[in-house]
Amino acid sequence: GENVEQHPSTLSVQEGDSAVIKCTYSDSASNYFPWYKQELGKGPQLIIDIRSNVGEKKDQRIAVTLNKTAKHFSLHITETQPEDSAVYFCAASRTDSGGYQKVTFGTGTKLQVIP
Amino acid sequence: AAGVIQSPRHLIKEKRETATLKCYPIPRHDTVYWYQQGPGQDPQFLISFYEKMQSDKGSIPDRFSAQQFSDYHSELNMSSLELGDSALYFCASSLRDRGVSPLHFGNGTRLTVT
């Protein structure tokens, strides 16, 4: 089955600096890579995603890059703010032979933005 | 916009008791997923349903069962509770005909087994 590795497990940055979180996946059939942000006491919420036919996607201060050859994708947050502090999960998705989505999550990165 | 609704938010049970968790997906979403999240861990997939049929099964203990009803809401039934079942339980929903797509999570049920 799919295996998603995520690094680092914790990350502390000064407010205004950039943060980068990296994930690798093992299953070449995975073709959709969402990133979720989980705040304390809440469920994971989608912040950005990328499909396998795209190499990069940007939404304001957040960007995601995908290298299909290396099976590697990354989340970039620029000009970090204290409200960016949360746990971030990457995920890799594909559909199985029945057309049902199979999602594998990374182990999470706890981001702390220091004011 | 309507989100995924889970109830209850908090539940305290004793060992060997049973618990039922409920999930109401986003309107028109036909697929429901259940996840278990321990402290400091990533969500672990338990089970999913599409149109009331089980579509995939993960690391769900035999003591747990789940179903999806005709109105698409889902219930996770947990019996013979153990201390190790204490965790956050999330439900997520999506639309199958979109293939791979984001999961929309509820805010979870925190289960404490004493």
PDB file of C-alpha atoms in Angstrom:
ATOM      1  CA  GLY A   1       0.000   0.000   0.000  1.00  0.00           C
ATOM      2  CA  GLU A   2       0.880   3.664  -0.096  1.00  0.00           C
ATOM      3  CA  ASN A   3       3.385   5.068   2.387  1.00  0.00           C
ATOM      4  CA  VAL A   4       3.701   8.812   2.963  1.00  0.00           C
ATOM      5  CA  GLU A   5       6.640  10.224   4.885  1.00  0.00           C
ATOM      6  CA  GLN A   6       6.530  13.782   6.181  1.00  0.00           C
ATOM      7  CA  HIS A   7       9.346  15.970   7.516  1.00  0.00           C
ATOM      8  CA  PRO A   8      10.012  17.703   9.784  1.00  0.00           C
ATOM      9  CA  SER A   9       7.787  16.589  12.625  1.00  0.00           C
ATOM     10  CA  THR A  10       8.155  19.975  14.330  1.00  0.00           C
ATOM     11  CA  LEU A  11       9.115  23.335  12.902  1.00  0.00           C
ATOM     12  CA  SER A  12       9.604  26.673  14.646  1.00  0.00           C
ATOM     13  CA  VAL A  13       9.991  29.857  12.628  1.00  0.00           C
ATOM     14  CA  GLN A  14      10.017  33.551  13.390  1.00  0.00           C
ATOM     15  CA  GLU A  15       7.021  35.535  12.289  1.00  0.00           C
ATOM     16  CA  GLY A  16       7.566  36.737   8.733  1.00  0.00           C
ATOM     17  CA  ASP A  17       9.942  33.922   7.809  1.00  0.00           C
ATOM     18  CA  SER A  18       9.096  31.091   5.430  1.00  0.00           C
ATOM     19  CA  ALA A  19       8.234  27.530   6.366  1.00  0.00           C
ATOM     20  CA  VAL A  20       8.710  24.454   4.200  1.00  0.00           C
ATOM     21  CA  ILE A  21       7.267  21.003   4.870  1.00  0.00           C
ATOM     22  CA  LYS A  22       8.233  18.045   2.705  1.00  0.00           C
ATOM     23  CA  CYS A  23       6.512  14.761   1.902  1.00  0.00           C
ATOM     24  CA  THR A  24       7.434  11.713  -0.124  1.00  0.00           C
ATOM     25  CA  TYR A  25       5.093   8.985  -1.327  1.00  0.00           C
ATOM     26  CA  SER A  26       5.676   5.479  -2.611  1.00  0.00           C
ATOM     27  CA  ASP A  27       2.729   4.595  -4.875  1.00  0.00           C
ATOM     28  CA  SER A  28       3.116   5.946  -8.410  1.00  0.00           C
ATOM     29  CA  ALA A  29      -0.660   5.550  -8.864  1.00  0.00           C
ATOM     30  CA  SER A  30      -1.296   8.381  -6.389  1.00  0.00           C
ATOM     31  CA  ASN A  31      -2.465  11.380  -8.382  1.00  0.00           C
ATOM     32  CA  TYR A  32      -3.887  13.880  -5.896  1.00  0.00           C
ATOM     33  CA  PHE A  33      -1.998  15.534  -3.062  1.00  0.00           C
ATOM     34  CA  PRO A  34      -3.931  17.682  -0.584  1.00  0.00           C
ATOM     35  CA  TRP A  35      -2.550  19.532   2.428  1.00  0.00           C
ATOM     36  CA  TYR A  36      -4.600  19.889   5.576  1.00  0.00           C
ATOM     37  CA  LYS A  37      -4.231  22.255   8.521  1.00  0.00           C
ATOM     38  CA  GLN A  38      -5.450  21.067  11.898  1.00  0.00           C
ATOM     39  CA  GLU A  39      -5.941  23.526  14.719  1.00  0.00           C
ATOM     40  CA  LEU A  40      -6.372  22.428  18.298  1.00  0.00           C
ATOM     41  CA  GLY A  41      -9.741  20.809  18.920  1.00  0.00           C
ATOM     42  CA  LYS A  42     -10.750  20.906  15.271  1.00  0.00           C
ATOM     43  CA  GLY A  43     -10.795  18.586  12.320  1.00  0.00           C
ATOM     44  CA  PRO A  44      -8.249  18.847   9.500  1.00  0.00           C
ATOM     45  CA  GLN A  45      -9.159  21.505   6.962  1.00  0.00           C
ATOM     46  CA  LEU A  46      -7.958  21.609   3.364  1.00  0.00           C
ATOM     47  CA  ILE A  47      -5.632  24.540   2.664  1.00  0.00           C
ATOM     48  CA  ILE A  48      -4.291  23.693  -0.782  1.00  0.00           C
ATOM     49  CA  ASP A  49      -4.072  20.724  -3.120  1.00  0.00           C
ATOM     50  CA  ILE A  50      -2.329  19.700  -6.311  1.00  0.00           C
ATOM     51  CA  ARG A  51      -3.040  17.107  -8.961  1.00  0.00           C
ATOM     52  CA  SER A  52      -0.424  15.006 -10.676  1.00  0.00           C
ATOM     53  CA  ASN A  53      -0.672  16.871 -13.968  1.00  0.00           C
ATOM     54  CA  VAL A  54       0.492  20.101 -12.310  1.00  0.00           C
ATOM     55  CA  GLY A  55       3.944  20.921 -10.979  1.00  0.00           C
ATOM     56  CA  GLU A  56       3.154  23.919  -8.820  1.00  0.00           C
ATOM     57  CA  LYS A  57       0.165  25.734  -7.387  1.00  0.00           C
ATOM     58  CA  LYS A  58      -0.011  28.933  -5.400  1.00  0.00           C
ATOM     59  CA  ASP A  59      -2.690  30.572  -3.293  1.00  0.00           C
ATOM     60  CA  GLN A  60      -1.595  33.842  -1.709  1.00  0.00           C
ATOM     61  CA  ARG A  61       1.064  32.961   0.897  1.00  0.00           C
ATOM     62  CA  ILE A  62       0.777  29.215   0.379  1.00  0.00           C
ATOM     63  CA  ALA A  63       2.283  27.188  -2.451  1.00  0.00           C
ATOM     64  CA  VAL A  64       2.693  23.504  -3.179  1.00  0.00           C
ATOM     65  CA  THR A  65       5.186  21.875  -5.533  1.00  0.00           C
ATOM     66  CA  LEU A  66       5.113  18.352  -6.916  1.00  0.00           C
ATOM     67  CA  ASN A  67       7.923  16.286  -8.410  1.00  0.00           C
ATOM     68  CA  LYS A  68       6.284  13.144  -9.786  1.00  0.00           C
ATOM     69  CA  THR A  69       9.566  11.584 -10.843  1.00  0.00           C
ATOM     70  CA  ALA A  70      11.000  11.811  -7.347  1.00  0.00           C
ATOM     71  CA  LYS A  71       7.573  11.163  -5.746  1.00  0.00           C
ATOM     72  CA  HIS A  72       8.045  14.250  -3.656  1.00  0.00           C
ATOM     73  CA  PHE A  73       5.799  17.214  -2.825  1.00  0.00           C
ATOM     74  CA  SER A  74       6.256  20.217  -0.574  1.00  0.00           C
ATOM     75  CA  LEU A  75       4.243  22.928   1.150  1.00  0.00           C
ATOM     76  CA  HIS A  76       5.677  26.432   1.258  1.00  0.00           C
ATOM     77  CA  ILE A  77       4.271  29.124   3.528  1.00  0.00           C
ATOM     78  CA  THR A  78       5.724  32.598   3.115  1.00  0.00           C
ATOM     79  CA  GLU A  79       5.463  35.577   5.468  1.00  0.00           C
ATOM     80  CA  THR A  80       4.328  33.347   8.289  1.00  0.00           C
ATOM     81  CA  GLN A  81       1.925  34.706  10.882  1.00  0.00           C
ATOM     82  CA  PRO A  82       1.099  33.461  14.386  1.00  0.00           C
ATOM     83  CA  GLU A  83      -2.257  32.173  13.129  1.00  0.00           C
ATOM     84  CA  ASP A  84      -0.352  29.787  10.855  1.00  0.00           C
ATOM     85  CA  SER A  85       0.622  27.849  13.979  1.00  0.00           C
ATOM     86  CA  ALA A  86      -1.047  24.437  13.713  1.00  0.00           C
ATOM     87  CA  VAL A  87      -0.394  20.842  12.702  1.00  0.00           C
ATOM     88  CA  TYR A  88      -0.103  20.315   8.950  1.00  0.00           C
ATOM     89  CA  PHE A  89      -0.740  16.988   7.252  1.00  0.00           C
ATOM     90  CA  CYS A  90       0.109  16.038   3.711  1.00  0.00           C
ATOM     91  CA  ALA A  91      -1.808  13.250   1.987  1.00  0.00           C
ATOM     92  CA  ALA A  92      -1.631  11.168  -1.164  1.00  0.00           C
ATOM     93  CA  SER A  93      -4.789   9.941  -2.877  1.00  0.00           C
ATOM     94  CA  ARG A  94      -5.749   7.667  -5.719  1.00  0.00           C
ATOM     95  CA  THR A  95      -8.810   5.707  -6.751  1.00  0.00           C
ATOM     96  CA  ASP A  96      -8.926   1.933  -6.503  1.00  0.00           C
ATOM     97  CA  SER A  97     -10.287  -0.496  -9.106  1.00  0.00           C
ATOM     98  CA  GLY A  98     -13.809   0.223  -7.871  1.00  0.00           C
ATOM     99  CA  GLY A  99     -13.412   3.971  -8.301  1.00  0.00           C
ATOM    100  CA  TYR A 100     -13.270   4.613  -4.566  1.00  0.00           C
ATOM    101  CA  GLN A 101     -10.789   7.118  -3.196  1.00  0.00           C
ATOM    102  CA  LYS A 102      -7.962   5.820  -1.021  1.00  0.00           C
ATOM    103  CA  VAL A 103      -6.204   8.453   1.089  1.00  0.00           C
ATOM    104  CA  THR A 104      -2.946   8.042   2.991  1.00  0.00           C
ATOM    105  CA  PHE A 105      -1.873  10.757   5.410  1.00  0.00           C
ATOM    106  CA  GLY A 106       1.609  11.816   6.399  1.00  0.00           C
ATOM    107  CA  THR A 107       2.546  11.852  10.079  1.00  0.00           C
ATOM    108  CA  GLY A 108       2.072  15.595  10.498  1.00  0.00           C
ATOM    109  CA  THR A 109       4.227  18.646  11.151  1.00  0.00           C
ATOM    110  CA  LYS A 110       3.635  20.868  14.154  1.00  0.00           C
ATOM    111  CA  LEU A 111       4.407  24.402  13.015  1.00  0.00           C
ATOM    112  CA  GLN A 112       5.026  27.099  15.595  1.00  0.00           C
ATOM    113  CA  VAL A 113       5.309  30.691  14.442  1.00  0.00           C
ATOM    114  CA  ILE A 114       7.038  32.812  17.058  1.00  0.00           C
ATOM    115  CA  PRO A 115       5.843  36.432  17.214  1.00  0.00           C
TER     116      PRO A 115
ATOM    117  CA  ALA B   1     -21.833  26.596   3.696  1.00  0.00           C
ATOM    118  CA  ALA B   2     -22.945  23.523   5.627  1.00  0.00           C
ATOM    119  CA  GLY B   3     -20.128  21.442   7.029  1.00  0.00           C
ATOM    120  CA  VAL B   4     -19.798  17.923   8.354  1.00  0.00           C
ATOM    121  CA  ILE B   5     -21.585  17.608  11.678  1.00  0.00           C
ATOM    122  CA  GLN B   6     -20.493  15.129  14.311  1.00  0.00           C
ATOM    123  CA  SER B   7     -22.166  14.305  17.577  1.00  0.00           C
ATOM    124  CA  PRO B   8     -21.530  14.212  20.386  1.00  0.00           C
ATOM    125  CA  ARG B   9     -18.449  16.448  20.661  1.00  0.00           C
ATOM    126  CA  HIS B  10     -17.338  14.765  23.843  1.00  0.00           C
ATOM    127  CA  LEU B  11     -18.142  11.347  25.255  1.00  0.00           C
ATOM    128  CA  ILE B  12     -16.977   9.686  28.440  1.00  0.00           C
ATOM    129  CA  LYS B  13     -17.481   5.960  28.844  1.00  0.00           C
ATOM    130  CA  GLU B  14     -16.233   3.251  31.138  1.00  0.00           C
ATOM    131  CA  LYS B  15     -14.363   0.148  30.080  1.00  0.00           C
ATOM    132  CA  ARG B  16     -16.550  -2.518  28.490  1.00  0.00           C
ATOM    133  CA  GLU B  17     -19.335  -0.046  27.741  1.00  0.00           C
ATOM    134  CA  THR B  18     -20.614   0.770  24.271  1.00  0.00           C
ATOM    135  CA  ALA B  19     -20.599   4.063  22.380  1.00  0.00           C
ATOM    136  CA  THR B  20     -22.296   5.362  19.256  1.00  0.00           C
ATOM    137  CA  LEU B  21     -20.849   8.242  17.277  1.00  0.00           C
ATOM    138  CA  LYS B  22     -22.872  10.031  14.618  1.00  0.00           C
ATOM    139  CA  CYS B  23     -21.838  11.840  11.458  1.00  0.00           C
ATOM    140  CA  TYR B  24     -23.905  14.000   9.130  1.00  0.00           C
ATOM    141  CA  PRO B  25     -22.034  14.659   5.853  1.00  0.00           C
ATOM    142  CA  ILE B  26     -22.177  17.763   3.730  1.00  0.00           C
ATOM    143  CA  PRO B  27     -25.471  17.761   1.790  1.00  0.00           C
ATOM    144  CA  ARG B  28     -25.207  15.748  -1.459  1.00  0.00           C
ATOM    145  CA  HIS B  29     -21.941  14.120  -0.396  1.00  0.00           C
ATOM    146  CA  ASP B  30     -22.342  10.370  -0.862  1.00  0.00           C
ATOM    147  CA  THR B  31     -19.151   9.020   0.712  1.00  0.00           C
ATOM    148  CA  VAL B  32     -18.323   8.994   4.404  1.00  0.00           C
ATOM    149  CA  TYR B  33     -14.990   8.136   6.008  1.00  0.00           C
ATOM    150  CA  TRP B  34     -14.204   7.448   9.660  1.00  0.00           C
ATOM    151  CA  TYR B  35     -10.793   8.178  11.173  1.00  0.00           C
ATOM    152  CA  GLN B  36      -9.277   7.676  14.615  1.00  0.00           C
ATOM    153  CA  GLN B  37      -6.627  10.107  15.840  1.00  0.00           C
ATOM    154  CA  GLY B  38      -4.565   9.469  18.939  1.00  0.00           C
ATOM    155  CA  PRO B  39      -2.667  12.274  20.716  1.00  0.00           C
ATOM    156  CA  GLY B  40       0.085  13.637  18.466  1.00  0.00           C
ATOM    157  CA  GLN B  41      -0.702  11.151  15.717  1.00  0.00           C
ATOM    158  CA  ASP B  42      -1.980  11.374  12.172  1.00  0.00           C
ATOM    159  CA  PRO B  43      -5.546  10.278  11.421  1.00  0.00           C
ATOM    160  CA  GLN B  44      -5.822   6.516  11.036  1.00  0.00           C
ATOM    161  CA  PHE B  45      -8.406   5.320   8.526  1.00  0.00           C
ATOM    162  CA  LEU B  46     -11.065   3.031   9.985  1.00  0.00           C
ATOM    163  CA  ILE B  47     -13.752   2.515   7.374  1.00  0.00           C
ATOM    164  CA  SER B  48     -15.629   4.228   4.544  1.00  0.00           C
ATOM    165  CA  PHE B  49     -19.065   3.985   2.962  1.00  0.00           C
ATOM    166  CA  TYR B  50     -20.517   4.895  -0.398  1.00  0.00           C
ATOM    167  CA  GLU B  51     -24.260   4.813  -0.987  1.00  0.00           C
ATOM    168  CA  LYS B  52     -24.776   2.787   2.218  1.00  0.00           C
ATOM    169  CA  MET B  53     -22.255   0.128   1.165  1.00  0.00           C
ATOM    170  CA  GLN B  54     -18.840  -0.330   2.749  1.00  0.00           C
ATOM    171  CA  SER B  55     -16.317   0.879   0.198  1.00  0.00           C
ATOM    172  CA  ASP B  56     -13.058   0.358   2.066  1.00  0.00           C
ATOM    173  CA  LYS B  57     -11.846  -0.950   5.387  1.00  0.00           C
ATOM    174  CA  GLY B  58      -8.803   0.073   7.331  1.00  0.00           C
ATOM    175  CA  SER B  59      -7.611  -0.674  10.827  1.00  0.00           C
ATOM    176  CA  ILE B  60     -11.038  -0.944  12.398  1.00  0.00           C
ATOM    177  CA  PRO B  61     -11.205  -3.355  15.353  1.00  0.00           C
ATOM    178  CA  ASP B  62     -13.757  -6.158  15.202  1.00  0.00           C
ATOM    179  CA  ARG B  63     -15.413  -4.569  18.256  1.00  0.00           C
ATOM    180  CA  PHE B  64     -16.371  -1.597  16.089  1.00  0.00           C
ATOM    181  CA  SER B  65     -18.996  -1.512  13.385  1.00  0.00           C
ATOM    182  CA  ALA B  66     -20.399   1.231  11.235  1.00  0.00           C
ATOM    183  CA  GLN B  67     -23.117   1.861   8.743  1.00  0.00           C
ATOM    184  CA  GLN B  68     -24.425   4.530   6.429  1.00  0.00           C
ATOM    185  CA  PHE B  69     -28.128   5.236   6.262  1.00  0.00           C
ATOM    186  CA  SER B  70     -30.425   6.245   3.399  1.00  0.00           C
ATOM    187  CA  ASP B  71     -30.051   9.933   4.311  1.00  0.00           C
ATOM    188  CA  TYR B  72     -26.251   9.429   4.041  1.00  0.00           C
ATOM    189  CA  HIS B  73     -25.576   9.989   7.712  1.00  0.00           C
ATOM    190  CA  SER B  74     -23.324   7.417   9.318  1.00  0.00           C
ATOM    191  CA  GLU B  75     -22.900   5.894  12.756  1.00  0.00           C
ATOM    192  CA  LEU B  76     -19.844   4.280  14.303  1.00  0.00           C
ATOM    193  CA  ASN B  77     -20.742   1.747  16.979  1.00  0.00           C
ATOM    194  CA  MET B  78     -18.054   0.790  19.458  1.00  0.00           C
ATOM    195  CA  SER B  79     -18.498  -2.072  21.898  1.00  0.00           C
ATOM    196  CA  SER B  80     -16.450  -3.541  24.749  1.00  0.00           C
ATOM    197  CA  LEU B  81     -14.592  -0.265  25.018  1.00  0.00           C
ATOM    198  CA  GLU B  82     -10.963  -0.376  26.075  1.00  0.00           C
ATOM    199  CA  LEU B  83      -8.744   2.344  27.543  1.00  0.00           C
ATOM    200  CA  GLY B  84      -6.817   2.400  24.251  1.00  0.00           C
ATOM    201  CA  ASP B  85      -9.944   3.450  22.381  1.00  0.00           C
ATOM    202  CA  SER B  86      -9.645   6.914  23.917  1.00  0.00           C
ATOM    203  CA  ALA B  87      -9.021   9.187  20.947  1.00  0.00           C
ATOM    204  CA  LEU B  88     -10.491  11.760  18.640  1.00  0.00           C
ATOM    205  CA  TYR B  89     -12.813  10.238  16.069  1.00  0.00           C
ATOM    206  CA  PHE B  90     -13.299  12.179  12.861  1.00  0.00           C
ATOM    207  CA  CYS B  91     -15.795  11.753  10.122  1.00  0.00           C
ATOM    208  CA  ALA B  92     -15.167  13.139   6.649  1.00  0.00           C
ATOM    209  CA  SER B  93     -17.279  13.277   3.516  1.00  0.00           C
ATOM    210  CA  SER B  94     -16.711  13.646  -0.212  1.00  0.00           C
ATOM    211  CA  LEU B  95     -18.417  13.171  -3.558  1.00  0.00           C
ATOM    212  CA  ARG B  96     -17.427   9.937  -5.323  1.00  0.00           C
ATOM    213  CA  ASP B  97     -18.136  11.120  -8.838  1.00  0.00           C
ATOM    214  CA  ARG B  98     -15.358  13.643  -8.457  1.00  0.00           C
ATOM    215  CA  GLY B  99     -12.837  10.841  -8.184  1.00  0.00           C
ATOM    216  CA  VAL B 100      -9.949  12.012  -6.056  1.00  0.00           C
ATOM    217  CA  SER B 101     -11.108  15.101  -4.180  1.00  0.00           C
ATOM    218  CA  PRO B 102     -10.702  16.823  -0.798  1.00  0.00           C
ATOM    219  CA  LEU B 103     -12.097  15.230   2.291  1.00  0.00           C
ATOM    220  CA  HIS B 104     -14.268  17.547   4.349  1.00  0.00           C
ATOM    221  CA  PHE B 105     -13.795  16.802   8.026  1.00  0.00           C
ATOM    222  CA  GLY B 106     -16.057  17.409  10.966  1.00  0.00           C
ATOM    223  CA  ASN B 107     -14.663  18.681  14.257  1.00  0.00           C
ATOM    224  CA  GLY B 108     -14.616  15.225  15.736  1.00  0.00           C
ATOM    225  CA  THR B 109     -15.859  13.373  18.791  1.00  0.00           C
ATOM    226  CA  ARG B 110     -13.443  13.141  21.685  1.00  0.00           C
ATOM    227  CA  LEU B 111     -13.967   9.759  23.328  1.00  0.00           C
ATOM    228  CA  THR B 112     -12.536   9.168  26.768  1.00  0.00           C
ATOM    229  CA  VAL B 113     -12.653   5.652  28.194  1.00  0.00           C
ATOM    230  CA  THR B 114     -12.080   5.404  31.933  1.00  0.00           C
TER     231      THR B 114
END
